[in-house]
XYZ file of N, CA and C in Angstrom:
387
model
N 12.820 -18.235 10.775
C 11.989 -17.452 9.870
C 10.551 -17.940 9.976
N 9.879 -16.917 10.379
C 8.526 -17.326 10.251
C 7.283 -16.954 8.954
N 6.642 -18.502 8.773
C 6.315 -18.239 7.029
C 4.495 -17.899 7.913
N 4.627 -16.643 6.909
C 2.793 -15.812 6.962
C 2.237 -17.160 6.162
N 0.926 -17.000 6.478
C -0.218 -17.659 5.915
C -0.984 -16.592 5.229
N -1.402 -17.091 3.611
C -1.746 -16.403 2.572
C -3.004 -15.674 3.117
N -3.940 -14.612 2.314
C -4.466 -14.025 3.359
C -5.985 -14.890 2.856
N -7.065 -14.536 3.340
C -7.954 -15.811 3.675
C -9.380 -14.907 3.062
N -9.370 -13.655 3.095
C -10.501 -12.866 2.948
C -10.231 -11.759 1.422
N -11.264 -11.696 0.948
C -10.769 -10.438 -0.230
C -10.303 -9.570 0.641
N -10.789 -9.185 1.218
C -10.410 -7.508 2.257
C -9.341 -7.939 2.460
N -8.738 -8.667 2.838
C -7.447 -9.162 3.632
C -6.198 -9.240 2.190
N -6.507 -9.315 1.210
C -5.802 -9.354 0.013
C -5.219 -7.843 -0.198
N -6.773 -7.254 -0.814
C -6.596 -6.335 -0.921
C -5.967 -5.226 -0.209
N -5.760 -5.435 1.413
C -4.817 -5.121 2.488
C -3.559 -5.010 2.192
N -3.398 -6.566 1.818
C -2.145 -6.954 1.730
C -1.033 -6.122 0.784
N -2.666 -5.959 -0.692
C -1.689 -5.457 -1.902
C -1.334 -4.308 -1.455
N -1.484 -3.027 -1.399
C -1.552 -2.376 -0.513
C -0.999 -1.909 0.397
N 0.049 -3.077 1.106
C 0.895 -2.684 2.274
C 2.214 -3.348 1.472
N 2.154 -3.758 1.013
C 3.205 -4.762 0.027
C 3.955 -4.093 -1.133
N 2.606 -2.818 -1.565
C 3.648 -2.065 -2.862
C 3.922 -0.828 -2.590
N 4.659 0.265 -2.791
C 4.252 1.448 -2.319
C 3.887 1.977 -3.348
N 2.818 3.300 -2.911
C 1.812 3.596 -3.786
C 0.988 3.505 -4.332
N 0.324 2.244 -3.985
C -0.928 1.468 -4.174
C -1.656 2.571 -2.874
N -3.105 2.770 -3.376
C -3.796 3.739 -2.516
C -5.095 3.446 -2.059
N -5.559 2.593 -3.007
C -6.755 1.711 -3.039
C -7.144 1.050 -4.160
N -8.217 0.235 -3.500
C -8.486 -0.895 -4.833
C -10.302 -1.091 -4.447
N -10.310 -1.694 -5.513
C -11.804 -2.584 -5.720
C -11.136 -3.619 -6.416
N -12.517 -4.528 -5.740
C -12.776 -6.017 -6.731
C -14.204 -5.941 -7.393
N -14.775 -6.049 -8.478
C -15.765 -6.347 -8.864
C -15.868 -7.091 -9.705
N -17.364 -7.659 -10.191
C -17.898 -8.576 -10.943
C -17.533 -8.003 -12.570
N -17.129 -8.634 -13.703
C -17.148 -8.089 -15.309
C -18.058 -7.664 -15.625
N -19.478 -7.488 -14.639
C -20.131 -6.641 -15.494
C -20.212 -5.145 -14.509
N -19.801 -5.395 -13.630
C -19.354 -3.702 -13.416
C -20.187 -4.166 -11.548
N -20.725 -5.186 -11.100
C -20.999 -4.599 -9.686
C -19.921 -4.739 -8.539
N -19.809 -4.085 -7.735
C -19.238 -4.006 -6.508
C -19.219 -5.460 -5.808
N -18.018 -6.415 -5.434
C -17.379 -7.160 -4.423
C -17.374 -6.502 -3.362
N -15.991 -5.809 -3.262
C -15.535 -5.613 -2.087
C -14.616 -4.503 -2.846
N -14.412 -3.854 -1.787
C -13.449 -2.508 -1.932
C -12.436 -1.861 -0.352
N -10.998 -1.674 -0.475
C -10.144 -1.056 -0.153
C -10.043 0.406 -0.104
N -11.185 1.030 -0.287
C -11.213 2.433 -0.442
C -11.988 3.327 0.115
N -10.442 4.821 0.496
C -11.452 5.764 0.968
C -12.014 6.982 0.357
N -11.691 7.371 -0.810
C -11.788 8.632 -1.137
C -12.476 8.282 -2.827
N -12.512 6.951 -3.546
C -13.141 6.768 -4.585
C -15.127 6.235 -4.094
N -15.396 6.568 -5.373
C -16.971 5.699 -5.516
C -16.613 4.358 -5.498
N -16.533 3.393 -4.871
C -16.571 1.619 -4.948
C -17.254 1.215 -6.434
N -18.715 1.775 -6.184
C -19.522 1.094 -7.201
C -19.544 2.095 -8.610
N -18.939 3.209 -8.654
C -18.745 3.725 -9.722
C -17.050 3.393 -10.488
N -16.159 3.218 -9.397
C -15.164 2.140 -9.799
C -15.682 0.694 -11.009
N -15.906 0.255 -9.846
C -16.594 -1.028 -10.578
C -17.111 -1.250 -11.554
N -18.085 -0.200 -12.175
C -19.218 0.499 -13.029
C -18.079 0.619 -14.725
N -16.921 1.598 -13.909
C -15.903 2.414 -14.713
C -14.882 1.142 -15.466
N -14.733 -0.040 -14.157
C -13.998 -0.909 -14.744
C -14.556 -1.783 -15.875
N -15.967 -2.379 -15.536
C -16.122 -2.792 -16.630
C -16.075 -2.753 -17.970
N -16.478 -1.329 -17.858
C -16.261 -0.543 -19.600
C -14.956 -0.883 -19.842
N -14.218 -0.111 -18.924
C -12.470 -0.197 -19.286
C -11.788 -1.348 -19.878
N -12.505 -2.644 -18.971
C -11.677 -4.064 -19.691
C -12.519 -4.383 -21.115
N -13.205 -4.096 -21.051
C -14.108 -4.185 -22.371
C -13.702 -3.534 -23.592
N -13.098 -1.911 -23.489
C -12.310 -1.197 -24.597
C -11.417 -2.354 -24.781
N -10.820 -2.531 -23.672
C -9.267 -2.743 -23.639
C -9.112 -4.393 -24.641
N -10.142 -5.191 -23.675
C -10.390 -6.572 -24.805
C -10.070 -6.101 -26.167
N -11.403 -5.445 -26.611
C -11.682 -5.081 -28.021
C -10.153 -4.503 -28.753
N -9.774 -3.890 -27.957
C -8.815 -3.442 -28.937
C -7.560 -4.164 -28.890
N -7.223 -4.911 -28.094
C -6.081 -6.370 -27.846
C -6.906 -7.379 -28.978
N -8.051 -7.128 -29.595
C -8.569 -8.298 -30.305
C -8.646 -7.917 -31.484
N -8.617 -6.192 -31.991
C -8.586 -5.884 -33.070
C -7.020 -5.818 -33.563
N -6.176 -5.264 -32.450
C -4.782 -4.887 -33.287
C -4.025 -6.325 -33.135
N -4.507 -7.620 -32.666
C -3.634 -8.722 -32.428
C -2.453 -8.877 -31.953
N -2.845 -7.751 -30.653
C -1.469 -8.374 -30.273
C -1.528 -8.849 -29.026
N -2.343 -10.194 -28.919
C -2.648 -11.033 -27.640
C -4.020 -10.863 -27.004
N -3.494 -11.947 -26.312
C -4.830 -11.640 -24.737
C -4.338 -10.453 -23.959
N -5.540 -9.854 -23.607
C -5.441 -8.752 -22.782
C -4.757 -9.138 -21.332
N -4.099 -8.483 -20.589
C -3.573 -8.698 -19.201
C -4.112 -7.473 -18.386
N -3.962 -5.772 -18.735
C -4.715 -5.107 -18.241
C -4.605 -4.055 -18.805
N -5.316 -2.832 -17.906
C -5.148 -1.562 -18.845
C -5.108 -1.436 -17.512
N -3.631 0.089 -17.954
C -2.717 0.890 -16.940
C -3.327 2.468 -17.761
N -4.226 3.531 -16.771
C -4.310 4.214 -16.986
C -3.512 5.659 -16.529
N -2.421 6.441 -16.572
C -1.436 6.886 -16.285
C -2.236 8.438 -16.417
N -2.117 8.987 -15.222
C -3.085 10.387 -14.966
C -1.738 11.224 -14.745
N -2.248 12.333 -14.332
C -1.597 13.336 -13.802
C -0.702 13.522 -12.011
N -1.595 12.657 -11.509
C -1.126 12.928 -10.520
C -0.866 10.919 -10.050
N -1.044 10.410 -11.142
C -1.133 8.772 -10.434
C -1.805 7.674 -11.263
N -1.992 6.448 -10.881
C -2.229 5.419 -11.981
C -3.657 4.804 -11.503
N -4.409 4.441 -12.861
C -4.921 3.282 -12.006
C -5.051 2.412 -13.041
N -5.124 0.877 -12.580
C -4.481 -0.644 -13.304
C -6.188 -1.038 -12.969
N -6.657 -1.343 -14.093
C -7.513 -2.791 -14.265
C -6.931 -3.961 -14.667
N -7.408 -4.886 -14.026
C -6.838 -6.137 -14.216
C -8.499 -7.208 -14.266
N -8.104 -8.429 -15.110
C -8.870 -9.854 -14.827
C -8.188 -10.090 -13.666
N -9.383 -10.884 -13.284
C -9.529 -11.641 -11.847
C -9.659 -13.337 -12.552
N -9.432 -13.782 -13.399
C -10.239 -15.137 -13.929
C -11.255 -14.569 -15.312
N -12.339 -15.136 -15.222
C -13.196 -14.781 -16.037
C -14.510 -13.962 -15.713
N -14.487 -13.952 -14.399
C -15.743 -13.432 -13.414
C -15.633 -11.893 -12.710
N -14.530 -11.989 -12.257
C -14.008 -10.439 -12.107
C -12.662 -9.644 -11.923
N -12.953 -8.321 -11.603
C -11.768 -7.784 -11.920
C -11.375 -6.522 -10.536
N -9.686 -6.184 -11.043
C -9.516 -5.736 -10.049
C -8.820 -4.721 -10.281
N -9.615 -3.650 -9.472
C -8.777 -1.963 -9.708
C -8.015 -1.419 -9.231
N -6.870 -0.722 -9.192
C -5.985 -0.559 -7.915
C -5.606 0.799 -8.429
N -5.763 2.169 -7.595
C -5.271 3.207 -8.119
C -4.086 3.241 -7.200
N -3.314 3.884 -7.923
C -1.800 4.153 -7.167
C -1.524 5.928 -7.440
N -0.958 6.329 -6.455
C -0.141 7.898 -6.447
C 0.423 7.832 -7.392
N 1.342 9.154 -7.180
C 1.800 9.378 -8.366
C 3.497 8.659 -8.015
N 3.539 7.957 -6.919
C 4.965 7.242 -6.474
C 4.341 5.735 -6.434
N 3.483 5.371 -7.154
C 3.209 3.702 -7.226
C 4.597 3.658 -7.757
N 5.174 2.300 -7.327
C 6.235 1.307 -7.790
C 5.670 0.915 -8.974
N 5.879 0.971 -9.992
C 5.105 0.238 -11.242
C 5.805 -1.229 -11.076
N 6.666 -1.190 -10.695
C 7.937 -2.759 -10.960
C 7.817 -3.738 -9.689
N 7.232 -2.977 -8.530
C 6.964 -3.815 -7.391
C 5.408 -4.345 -7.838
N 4.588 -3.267 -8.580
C 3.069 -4.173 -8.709
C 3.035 -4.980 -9.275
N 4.189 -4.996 -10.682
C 4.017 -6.169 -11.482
C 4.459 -7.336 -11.080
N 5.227 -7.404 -9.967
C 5.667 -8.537 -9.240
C 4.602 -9.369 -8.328
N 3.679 -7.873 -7.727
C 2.844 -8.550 -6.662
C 1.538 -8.425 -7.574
N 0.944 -7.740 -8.027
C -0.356 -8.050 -8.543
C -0.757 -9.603 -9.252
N 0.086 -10.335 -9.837
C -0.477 -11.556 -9.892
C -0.521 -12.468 -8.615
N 0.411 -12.317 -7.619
C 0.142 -12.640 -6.382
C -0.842 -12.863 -5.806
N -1.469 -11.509 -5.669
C -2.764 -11.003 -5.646
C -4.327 -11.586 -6.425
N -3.865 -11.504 -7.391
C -4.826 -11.584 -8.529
C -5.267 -13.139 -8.286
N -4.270 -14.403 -8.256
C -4.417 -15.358 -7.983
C -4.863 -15.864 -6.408
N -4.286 -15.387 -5.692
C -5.443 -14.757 -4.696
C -7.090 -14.793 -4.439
N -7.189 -14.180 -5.390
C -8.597 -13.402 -5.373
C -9.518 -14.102 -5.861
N -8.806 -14.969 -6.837
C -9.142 -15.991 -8.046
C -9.390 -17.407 -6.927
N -8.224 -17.608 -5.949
C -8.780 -19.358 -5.157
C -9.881 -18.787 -4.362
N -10.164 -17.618 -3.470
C -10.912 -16.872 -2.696
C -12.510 -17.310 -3.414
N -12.513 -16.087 -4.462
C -13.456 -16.338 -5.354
C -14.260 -17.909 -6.030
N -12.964 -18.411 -6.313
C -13.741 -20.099 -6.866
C -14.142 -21.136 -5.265
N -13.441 -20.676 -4.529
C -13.637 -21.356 -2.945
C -15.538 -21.258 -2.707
N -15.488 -19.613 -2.799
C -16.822 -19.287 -2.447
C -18.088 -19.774 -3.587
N -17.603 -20.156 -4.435
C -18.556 -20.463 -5.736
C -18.884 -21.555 -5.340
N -18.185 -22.846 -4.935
C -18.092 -24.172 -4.311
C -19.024 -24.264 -3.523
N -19.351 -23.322 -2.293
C -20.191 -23.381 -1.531
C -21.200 -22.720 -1.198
């Protein structure tokens, strides 16, 4: 059995998530206050993603802080034709992943912290230097 080596690049994550769940379609990473990292995508705005997420974790805080029921983990927005998941990245940024309308919801929740932590050694690696 041969063991993969974790992936080394955001792009390369975000690849990963991606090929790993089905129905994952694309993603962004961006900063909490809404700018563009890096992005997995062909058919969304990157930086209007990014823009969109910030607000989003920001409702989503606020209202995990008004009704008490915890720390926020993410907001799953459930459309018509498909999903899309904001998530924390750490404290610095965050990560969007829209899925079809055949995302695995039960395979992302397995792999998105995968991911997420990921993104998180990636991210603090590059802060270091």
């Amino acid at each position: 059995m041969t063991e993969t080596l974790p992936p080394d690049s955001l792009t390369d994550i975000l690849t990963s998530l991606r090929e790993r769940v089905m129905g994952v379609s694309e993603s962004v990473l961006s900063t909490v206050d809404g700018l563009l990292v890096v992005a997995d995508a062909d058919t969304v705005h990157p930086e209007s993603v990014a823009a969109l997420a910030a607000a989003t974790l920001g409702i989503g805080r606020r209202m995990a802080d008004t009704t008490g029921v915890g720390v926020l983990r993410e907001v799953v927005v459930r459309c018509g034709s498909g999903h899309v998941v904001v998530m924390a990245v750490g404290d610095r940024a965050l990560l969007t992943v829209k899925g079809d309308d055949g995302l695995d919801l039960a395979a992302f929740q397995r792999e998105s912290p995968v991911a997420v932590e990921q993104l998180n050694k990636v991210l603090a690696s590059d802060a270091t230097h």
